């Protein structure tokens, strides 16, 4: 099983830039800022994106991400910047931790916006083999409030179509797409929703020729949902080996695993930096028990790294690369 070091994005802003951006734009959408402030905000994000790419390259990661410096609202970001979405007050992220975001309220048709493709196109100027990271349709729909479509089924389909439109416009440099679905664990779907969720994921995956992975974290999905995910057209699934290692490994052992596996082997929300031996041990245990032929394992943090201090973030990159024979 080949092992590659990567992340699932959502990086922390470098020291000093969070305060600089807060002064420039407050809590407004960046496209509502005029004149010099808009230019200054773009410059800060551009510098941060360049720094992210260089940090990953210097650490020796195998798959690089854009870093999502603009995603102040975490996974809700693609909706929060949409013209037909109204952002309201600060709410707790899945109501189970200390992460917060502005609530997106969908008030009209969710047509493709081009926001995420634009970020990736800029990053592609510095990296010709990118991993794109976006929220999966179920989690993105769950983080939003619908005032347009009228039912969760219709809303989920619309969010999937919106994401498919974004994905279809990704630059050619995107070779891997990871869909993040923490909602599978934090807000588990009902039995009557599983089939539609699988269809929604297929709709997004069909929009790209890139390799597609679906990663749930903060635990493991239930058995029935996991089996439905195995039946989708994605290339790989993710396993949180930090939060729920036994449950995640048990799913792969009992029902099998696809040829690609994204292994969350580093804690994305804890400053303790794992030793390479710890990372290898988690990956070894998964490989030993997973049924089926897993050709490639992407070693990554189990969650985004947004809330880590910059020093811990950089150390986590180094640890992942060291576990796979990276630059440092």
mmCIF file of C-alpha atoms in Angstrom:
data_model
loop_
_atom_site.group_PDB
_atom_site.id
_atom_site.type_symbol
_atom_site.label_atom_id
_atom_site.label_comp_id
_atom_site.label_asym_id
_atom_site.label_seq_id
_atom_site.Cartn_x
_atom_site.Cartn_y
_atom_site.Cartn_z
ATOM 1 C CA UNK A 1 0.000 0.000 0.000
ATOM 2 C CA UNK A 2 1.601 3.240 -1.165
ATOM 3 C CA UNK A 3 1.488 6.038 1.400
ATOM 4 C CA UNK A 4 1.232 9.709 0.480
ATOM 5 C CA UNK A 5 1.286 12.686 2.836
ATOM 6 C CA UNK A 6 -1.368 15.353 2.440
ATOM 7 C CA UNK A 7 -3.975 17.368 4.380
ATOM 8 C CA UNK A 8 -7.658 18.151 4.077
ATOM 9 C CA UNK A 9 -7.093 21.905 3.966
ATOM 10 C CA UNK A 10 -8.636 24.596 6.185
ATOM 11 C CA UNK A 11 -5.288 25.981 7.318
ATOM 12 C CA UNK A 12 -4.820 28.603 10.073
ATOM 13 C CA UNK A 13 -4.017 32.128 8.992
ATOM 14 C CA UNK A 14 -0.361 33.066 9.509
ATOM 15 C CA UNK A 15 0.491 35.179 12.555
ATOM 16 C CA UNK A 16 -0.648 38.775 12.180
ATOM 17 C CA UNK A 17 -2.796 38.271 9.087
ATOM 18 C CA UNK A 18 -5.992 37.374 10.933
ATOM 19 C CA UNK A 19 -5.893 40.728 12.727
ATOM 20 C CA UNK A 20 -5.037 42.537 9.494
ATOM 21 C CA UNK A 21 -7.964 40.966 7.662
ATOM 22 C CA UNK A 22 -10.365 41.686 10.518
ATOM 23 C CA UNK A 23 -9.507 45.364 10.263
ATOM 24 C CA UNK A 24 -9.943 45.331 6.497
ATOM 25 C CA UNK A 25 -13.220 43.511 6.107
ATOM 26 C CA UNK A 26 -14.869 42.822 9.441
ATOM 27 C CA UNK A 27 -17.528 40.170 8.933
ATOM 28 C CA UNK A 28 -18.572 41.317 5.468
ATOM 29 C CA UNK A 29 -18.423 39.337 2.232
ATOM 30 C CA UNK A 30 -15.175 40.204 0.460
ATOM 31 C CA UNK A 31 -17.047 41.095 -2.739
ATOM 32 C CA UNK A 32 -18.907 43.873 -0.897
ATOM 33 C CA UNK A 33 -15.725 45.741 0.007
ATOM 34 C CA UNK A 34 -14.782 48.588 -2.334
ATOM 35 C CA UNK A 35 -11.634 50.358 -3.432
ATOM 36 C CA UNK A 36 -8.388 50.191 -1.542
ATOM 37 C CA UNK A 37 -9.724 47.836 1.144
ATOM 38 C CA UNK A 38 -10.719 45.258 -1.485
ATOM 39 C CA UNK A 39 -7.283 45.390 -3.096
ATOM 40 C CA UNK A 40 -5.527 45.164 0.260
ATOM 41 C CA UNK A 41 -7.685 42.175 1.264
ATOM 42 C CA UNK A 42 -6.902 40.371 -1.994
ATOM 43 C CA UNK A 43 -3.199 41.027 -1.474
ATOM 44 C CA UNK A 44 -3.281 39.479 2.008
ATOM 45 C CA UNK A 45 -5.054 36.366 0.741
ATOM 46 C CA UNK A 46 -2.690 36.057 -2.233
ATOM 47 C CA UNK A 47 0.356 36.265 0.033
ATOM 48 C CA UNK A 48 -1.152 33.692 2.375
ATOM 49 C CA UNK A 49 -1.904 31.297 -0.489
ATOM 50 C CA UNK A 50 1.687 31.561 -1.700
ATOM 51 C CA UNK A 51 2.949 30.876 1.808
ATOM 52 C CA UNK A 52 0.693 27.837 2.187
ATOM 53 C CA UNK A 53 1.950 26.273 -1.027
ATOM 54 C CA UNK A 54 5.572 26.876 -0.115
ATOM 55 C CA UNK A 55 5.102 25.507 3.415
ATOM 56 C CA UNK A 56 3.624 22.284 2.080
ATOM 57 C CA UNK A 57 6.306 21.957 -0.579
ATOM 58 C CA UNK A 58 9.110 22.615 1.911
ATOM 59 C CA UNK A 59 7.666 20.091 4.369
ATOM 60 C CA UNK A 60 7.644 17.466 1.618
ATOM 61 C CA UNK A 61 3.935 16.714 1.280
ATOM 62 C CA UNK A 62 2.946 14.611 -1.722
ATOM 63 C CA UNK A 63 -0.414 16.267 -2.453
ATOM 64 C CA UNK A 64 -0.786 20.011 -1.967
ATOM 65 C CA UNK A 65 -3.960 21.980 -1.234
ATOM 66 C CA UNK A 66 -4.884 25.626 -1.723
ATOM 67 C CA UNK A 67 -5.270 26.086 2.029
ATOM 68 C CA UNK A 68 -8.593 27.961 2.071
ATOM 69 C CA UNK A 69 -7.397 31.144 3.769
ATOM 70 C CA UNK A 70 -10.619 32.908 2.741
ATOM 71 C CA UNK A 71 -12.864 30.303 4.419
ATOM 72 C CA UNK A 72 -13.671 32.241 7.589
ATOM 73 C CA UNK A 73 -16.953 30.296 7.797
ATOM 74 C CA UNK A 74 -15.198 26.950 7.431
ATOM 75 C CA UNK A 75 -17.216 24.435 5.389
ATOM 76 C CA UNK A 76 -20.107 26.867 5.011
ATOM 77 C CA UNK A 77 -17.929 29.222 2.942
ATOM 78 C CA UNK A 78 -19.053 28.204 -0.578
ATOM 79 C CA UNK A 79 -22.621 29.203 0.328
ATOM 80 C CA UNK A 80 -21.716 32.263 2.411
ATOM 81 C CA UNK A 81 -20.196 34.005 -0.631
ATOM 82 C CA UNK A 82 -23.091 33.139 -2.988
ATOM 83 C CA UNK A 83 -25.279 35.942 -4.356
ATOM 84 C CA UNK A 84 -28.492 34.112 -3.448
ATOM 85 C CA UNK A 85 -27.463 33.470 0.133
ATOM 86 C CA UNK A 86 -27.957 35.764 3.118
ATOM 87 C CA UNK A 87 -25.534 35.324 6.014
ATOM 88 C CA UNK A 88 -26.972 35.740 9.488
ATOM 89 C CA UNK A 89 -25.669 35.468 13.032
ATOM 90 C CA UNK A 90 -22.827 33.405 14.404
ATOM 91 C CA UNK A 91 -23.852 29.844 15.221
ATOM 92 C CA UNK A 92 -22.024 26.887 16.713
ATOM 93 C CA UNK A 93 -20.583 24.458 14.190
ATOM 94 C CA UNK A 94 -22.710 21.284 14.468
ATOM 95 C CA UNK A 95 -23.450 22.336 18.079
ATOM 96 C CA UNK A 96 -20.781 19.989 19.419
ATOM 97 C CA UNK A 97 -17.555 22.000 19.703
ATOM 98 C CA UNK A 98 -16.189 25.532 19.906
ATOM 99 C CA UNK A 99 -16.025 26.251 16.178
ATOM 100 C CA UNK A 100 -18.355 28.969 14.904
ATOM 101 C CA UNK A 101 -19.512 30.283 11.530
ATOM 102 C CA UNK A 102 -22.074 32.675 10.041
ATOM 103 C CA UNK A 103 -25.289 30.883 9.159
ATOM 104 C CA UNK A 104 -25.976 30.846 5.388
ATOM 105 C CA UNK A 105 -29.661 31.270 4.494
ATOM 106 C CA UNK A 106 -30.446 30.222 0.930
ATOM 107 C CA UNK A 107 -32.979 32.630 -0.573
ATOM 108 C CA UNK A 108 -32.753 31.795 -4.299
ATOM 109 C CA UNK A 109 -31.431 29.427 -6.953
ATOM 110 C CA UNK A 110 -28.015 27.936 -6.218
ATOM 111 C CA UNK A 111 -26.249 28.441 -9.520
ATOM 112 C CA UNK A 112 -22.486 27.854 -9.770
ATOM 113 C CA UNK A 113 -20.585 30.895 -8.476
ATOM 114 C CA UNK A 114 -17.026 30.197 -9.612
ATOM 115 C CA UNK A 115 -15.618 31.163 -6.210
ATOM 116 C CA UNK A 116 -13.775 27.933 -5.385
ATOM 117 C CA UNK A 117 -12.582 27.362 -8.973
ATOM 118 C CA UNK A 118 -11.110 30.873 -8.902
ATOM 119 C CA UNK A 119 -9.128 30.110 -5.751
ATOM 120 C CA UNK A 120 -7.807 26.890 -7.252
ATOM 121 C CA UNK A 121 -6.922 28.524 -10.563
ATOM 122 C CA UNK A 122 -4.758 31.013 -8.697
ATOM 123 C CA UNK A 123 -3.084 28.268 -6.678
ATOM 124 C CA UNK A 124 -2.516 26.251 -9.861
ATOM 125 C CA UNK A 125 -0.082 28.917 -11.039
ATOM 126 C CA UNK A 126 2.264 27.673 -8.315
ATOM 127 C CA UNK A 127 1.290 24.000 -8.155
ATOM 128 C CA UNK A 128 0.434 21.760 -11.109
ATOM 129 C CA UNK A 129 -0.929 18.826 -9.051
ATOM 130 C CA UNK A 130 -3.517 20.077 -6.582
ATOM 131 C CA UNK A 131 -5.897 18.346 -4.233
ATOM 132 C CA UNK A 132 -9.150 20.307 -4.081
ATOM 133 C CA UNK A 133 -11.166 20.222 -0.855
ATOM 134 C CA UNK A 134 -14.854 21.134 -0.644
ATOM 135 C CA UNK A 135 -17.705 20.275 1.718
ATOM 136 C CA UNK A 136 -19.771 17.280 0.720
ATOM 137 C CA UNK A 137 -23.394 17.950 -0.242
ATOM 138 C CA UNK A 138 -24.968 16.505 2.908
ATOM 139 C CA UNK A 139 -22.773 18.479 5.302
ATOM 140 C CA UNK A 140 -23.069 21.722 3.325
ATOM 141 C CA UNK A 141 -26.857 21.429 3.191
ATOM 142 C CA UNK A 142 -26.939 20.661 6.909
ATOM 143 C CA UNK A 143 -24.964 23.782 7.789
ATOM 144 C CA UNK A 144 -27.378 26.036 5.881
ATOM 145 C CA UNK A 145 -30.994 27.147 6.231
ATOM 146 C CA UNK A 146 -33.274 26.764 3.215
ATOM 147 C CA UNK A 147 -35.831 29.456 2.415
ATOM 148 C CA UNK A 148 -36.198 28.599 -1.259
ATOM 149 C CA UNK A 149 -36.446 24.888 -2.120
ATOM 150 C CA UNK A 150 -39.018 23.821 0.436
ATOM 151 C CA UNK A 151 -37.830 20.341 1.456
ATOM 152 C CA UNK A 152 -34.546 18.851 2.565
ATOM 153 C CA UNK A 153 -34.606 16.375 -0.335
ATOM 154 C CA UNK A 154 -34.927 19.164 -2.898
ATOM 155 C CA UNK A 155 -32.370 21.264 -1.048
ATOM 156 C CA UNK A 156 -29.825 18.428 -0.918
ATOM 157 C CA UNK A 157 -30.220 17.869 -4.662
ATOM 158 C CA UNK A 158 -29.768 21.584 -5.296
ATOM 159 C CA UNK A 159 -26.631 21.758 -3.145
ATOM 160 C CA UNK A 160 -25.222 18.734 -4.990
ATOM 161 C CA UNK A 161 -25.916 20.404 -8.339
ATOM 162 C CA UNK A 162 -24.304 23.619 -7.077
ATOM 163 C CA UNK A 163 -21.169 21.751 -5.996
ATOM 164 C CA UNK A 164 -21.082 19.836 -9.275
ATOM 165 C CA UNK A 165 -21.105 23.147 -11.130
ATOM 166 C CA UNK A 166 -18.205 24.411 -9.062
ATOM 167 C CA UNK A 167 -16.264 21.172 -9.487
ATOM 168 C CA UNK A 168 -16.805 21.122 -13.255
ATOM 169 C CA UNK A 169 -15.000 24.470 -13.469
ATOM 170 C CA UNK A 170 -11.916 23.354 -11.555
ATOM 171 C CA UNK A 171 -8.596 23.844 -13.379
ATOM 172 C CA UNK A 172 -6.836 20.880 -14.959
ATOM 173 C CA UNK A 173 -4.233 20.998 -12.180
ATOM 174 C CA UNK A 174 -6.749 19.417 -9.786
ATOM 175 C CA UNK A 175 -5.962 15.701 -9.762
ATOM 176 C CA UNK A 176 -7.759 14.792 -6.534
ATOM 177 C CA UNK A 177 -10.991 16.047 -4.990
ATOM 178 C CA UNK A 178 -11.859 15.423 -1.340
ATOM 179 C CA UNK A 179 -15.434 15.902 -0.132
ATOM 180 C CA UNK A 180 -15.615 16.560 3.617
ATOM 181 C CA UNK A 181 -18.669 15.061 5.332
ATOM 182 C CA UNK A 182 -18.440 15.553 9.116
ATOM 183 C CA UNK A 183 -22.238 15.709 9.132
ATOM 184 C CA UNK A 184 -22.354 11.952 8.639
ATOM 185 C CA UNK A 185 -21.231 11.665 12.276
ATOM 186 C CA UNK A 186 -22.229 14.960 13.897
ATOM 187 C CA UNK A 187 -25.753 14.961 12.416
ATOM 188 C CA UNK A 188 -26.362 11.382 11.196
ATOM 189 C CA UNK A 189 -28.827 11.052 8.312
ATOM 190 C CA UNK A 190 -31.978 9.013 8.655
ATOM 191 C CA UNK A 191 -32.489 5.708 6.907
ATOM 192 C CA UNK A 192 -34.692 7.346 4.285
ATOM 193 C CA UNK A 193 -31.926 9.829 3.367
ATOM 194 C CA UNK A 194 -29.044 7.450 2.678
ATOM 195 C CA UNK A 195 -29.947 6.636 -0.925
ATOM 196 C CA UNK A 196 -30.374 10.290 -1.849
ATOM 197 C CA UNK A 197 -27.066 11.136 -0.155
ATOM 198 C CA UNK A 198 -25.315 8.533 -2.287
ATOM 199 C CA UNK A 199 -26.942 9.999 -5.399
ATOM 200 C CA UNK A 200 -25.858 13.507 -4.367
ATOM 201 C CA UNK A 201 -22.251 12.403 -3.931
ATOM 202 C CA UNK A 202 -22.348 10.659 -7.299
ATOM 203 C CA UNK A 203 -23.608 13.868 -8.905
ATOM 204 C CA UNK A 204 -20.605 15.798 -7.591
ATOM 205 C CA UNK A 205 -18.109 13.054 -8.433
ATOM 206 C CA UNK A 206 -19.437 12.764 -11.991
ATOM 207 C CA UNK A 207 -18.573 16.414 -12.632
ATOM 208 C CA UNK A 208 -14.813 15.792 -12.601
ATOM 209 C CA UNK A 209 -12.220 13.441 -14.034
ATOM 210 C CA UNK A 210 -10.164 13.840 -10.855
ATOM 211 C CA UNK A 211 -9.893 11.085 -8.274
ATOM 212 C CA UNK A 212 -12.666 11.633 -5.702
ATOM 213 C CA UNK A 213 -12.503 10.819 -1.979
ATOM 214 C CA UNK A 214 -15.239 11.211 0.661
ATOM 215 C CA UNK A 215 -14.052 11.798 4.227
ATOM 216 C CA UNK A 216 -16.212 11.727 7.359
ATOM 217 C CA UNK A 217 -14.651 12.717 10.666
ATOM 218 C CA UNK A 218 -15.302 13.151 14.398
ATOM 219 C CA UNK A 219 -16.167 9.476 14.319
ATOM 220 C CA UNK A 220 -17.327 6.892 11.799
ATOM 221 C CA UNK A 221 -20.571 6.658 9.793
ATOM 222 C CA UNK A 222 -23.004 3.894 10.635
ATOM 223 C CA UNK A 223 -22.807 0.558 8.833
ATOM 224 C CA UNK A 224 -25.679 1.183 6.416
ATOM 225 C CA UNK A 225 -24.400 4.578 5.316
ATOM 226 C CA UNK A 226 -20.895 3.161 4.909
ATOM 227 C CA UNK A 227 -22.209 0.418 2.626
ATOM 228 C CA UNK A 228 -24.068 3.033 0.574
ATOM 229 C CA UNK A 229 -20.867 5.040 0.213
ATOM 230 C CA UNK A 230 -19.057 1.939 -1.026
ATOM 231 C CA UNK A 231 -21.685 1.693 -3.774
ATOM 232 C CA UNK A 232 -21.068 5.221 -5.050
ATOM 233 C CA UNK A 233 -18.745 6.025 -7.913
ATOM 234 C CA UNK A 234 -16.055 7.648 -5.771
ATOM 235 C CA UNK A 235 -12.492 6.345 -5.780
ATOM 236 C CA UNK A 236 -11.906 6.299 -2.052
ATOM 237 C CA UNK A 237 -13.231 6.886 1.457
ATOM 238 C CA UNK A 238 -11.786 8.530 4.540
ATOM 239 C CA UNK A 239 -11.304 7.030 7.992
ATOM 240 C CA UNK A 240 -10.857 9.012 11.202
ATOM 241 C CA UNK A 241 -8.212 6.999 13.028
ATOM 242 C CA UNK A 242 -7.873 9.628 15.771
ATOM 243 C CA UNK A 243 -11.430 10.092 17.050
ATOM 244 C CA UNK A 244 -12.821 6.595 16.464
ATOM 245 C CA UNK A 245 -10.050 4.260 15.319
ATOM 246 C CA UNK A 246 -11.774 1.030 16.346
ATOM 247 C CA UNK A 247 -15.056 1.896 14.621
ATOM 248 C CA UNK A 248 -13.318 3.085 11.467
ATOM 249 C CA UNK A 249 -11.117 0.006 11.184
ATOM 250 C CA UNK A 250 -14.057 -2.284 11.935
ATOM 251 C CA UNK A 251 -15.986 -0.878 8.962
ATOM 252 C CA UNK A 252 -13.080 -1.505 6.606
ATOM 253 C CA UNK A 253 -12.543 -4.981 8.040
ATOM 254 C CA UNK A 254 -16.170 -6.090 7.813
ATOM 255 C CA UNK A 255 -17.363 -4.444 4.610
ATOM 256 C CA UNK A 256 -14.139 -3.818 2.759
ATOM 257 C CA UNK A 257 -12.420 -0.649 1.644
ATOM 258 C CA UNK A 258 -12.005 0.955 -1.786
ATOM 259 C CA UNK A 259 -8.668 1.114 -3.569
ATOM 260 C CA UNK A 260 -7.974 4.568 -2.142
ATOM 261 C CA UNK A 261 -8.185 5.427 1.556
ATOM 262 C CA UNK A 262 -7.713 8.790 3.236
ATOM 263 C CA UNK A 263 -6.447 8.007 6.719
ATOM 264 C CA UNK A 264 -6.883 10.647 9.420
ATOM 265 C CA UNK A 265 -3.760 9.769 11.395
ATOM 266 C CA UNK A 266 -2.947 13.201 12.878
ATOM 267 C CA UNK A 267 -5.206 15.134 15.271
ATOM 268 C CA UNK A 268 -6.224 18.312 13.476
ATOM 269 C CA UNK A 269 -7.493 20.017 16.630
ATOM 270 C CA UNK A 270 -4.825 19.190 19.200
ATOM 271 C CA UNK A 271 -1.450 20.877 19.479
ATOM 272 C CA UNK A 272 0.310 17.635 20.459
ATOM 273 C CA UNK A 273 2.464 16.655 17.494
ATOM 274 C CA UNK A 274 2.436 12.951 16.678
ATOM 275 C CA UNK A 275 5.684 11.059 16.242
ATOM 276 C CA UNK A 276 6.205 9.405 12.843
ATOM 277 C CA UNK A 277 6.015 6.043 14.634
ATOM 278 C CA UNK A 278 2.518 6.911 15.912
ATOM 279 C CA UNK A 279 1.392 7.895 12.425
ATOM 280 C CA UNK A 280 2.860 4.737 10.908
ATOM 281 C CA UNK A 281 1.283 2.579 13.603
ATOM 282 C CA UNK A 282 -2.194 3.916 12.898
ATOM 283 C CA UNK A 283 -1.753 3.350 9.177
ATOM 284 C CA UNK A 284 -0.275 -0.136 9.734
ATOM 285 C CA UNK A 285 -3.239 -1.214 11.846
ATOM 286 C CA UNK A 286 -5.693 -0.076 9.205
ATOM 287 C CA UNK A 287 -3.749 -1.818 6.425
ATOM 288 C CA UNK A 288 -3.547 -5.058 8.397
ATOM 289 C CA UNK A 289 -7.294 -5.294 8.979
ATOM 290 C CA UNK A 290 -8.895 -3.690 5.924
ATOM 291 C CA UNK A 291 -10.587 -6.177 3.646
ATOM 292 C CA UNK A 292 -9.865 -5.649 -0.048
ATOM 293 C CA UNK A 293 -6.914 -4.217 -1.904
ATOM 294 C CA UNK A 294 -6.100 -0.677 -0.759
ATOM 295 C CA UNK A 295 -3.535 0.473 -3.304
ATOM 296 C CA UNK A 296 -2.898 3.932 -1.887
ATOM 297 C CA UNK A 297 -3.357 5.536 1.528
ATOM 298 C CA UNK A 298 -3.363 9.311 1.902
ATOM 299 C CA UNK A 299 -2.039 10.123 5.378
ATOM 300 C CA UNK A 300 -3.637 13.329 6.639
ATOM 301 C CA UNK A 301 -4.990 15.142 9.682
ATOM 302 C CA UNK A 302 -8.406 13.816 10.619
ATOM 303 C CA UNK A 303 -9.904 17.339 10.476
ATOM 304 C CA UNK A 304 -8.963 20.716 9.109
ATOM 305 C CA UNK A 305 -6.157 22.571 10.884
ATOM 306 C CA UNK A 306 -7.866 25.967 11.125
ATOM 307 C CA UNK A 307 -7.756 26.325 14.914
ATOM 308 C CA UNK A 308 -4.158 25.260 15.507
ATOM 309 C CA UNK A 309 -1.416 27.755 16.368
ATOM 310 C CA UNK A 310 0.807 28.305 13.371
ATOM 311 C CA UNK A 311 3.772 26.540 14.967
ATOM 312 C CA UNK A 312 1.750 23.401 15.682
ATOM 313 C CA UNK A 313 0.295 23.503 12.175
ATOM 314 C CA UNK A 314 3.755 23.561 10.624
ATOM 315 C CA UNK A 315 4.934 20.755 12.896
ATOM 316 C CA UNK A 316 1.970 18.605 11.845
ATOM 317 C CA UNK A 317 2.934 19.036 8.177
ATOM 318 C CA UNK A 318 6.483 17.982 8.977
ATOM 319 C CA UNK A 319 5.299 14.929 10.927
ATOM 320 C CA UNK A 320 3.123 13.717 8.057
ATOM 321 C CA UNK A 321 5.925 14.149 5.556
ATOM 322 C CA UNK A 322 8.413 12.401 7.832
ATOM 323 C CA UNK A 323 6.103 9.397 8.125
ATOM 324 C CA UNK A 324 6.132 8.987 4.349
ATOM 325 C CA UNK A 325 9.761 9.873 3.722
ATOM 326 C CA UNK A 326 9.203 13.550 2.890
ATOM 327 C CA UNK A 327 11.712 16.375 2.608
ATOM 328 C CA UNK A 328 12.438 16.978 6.299
#
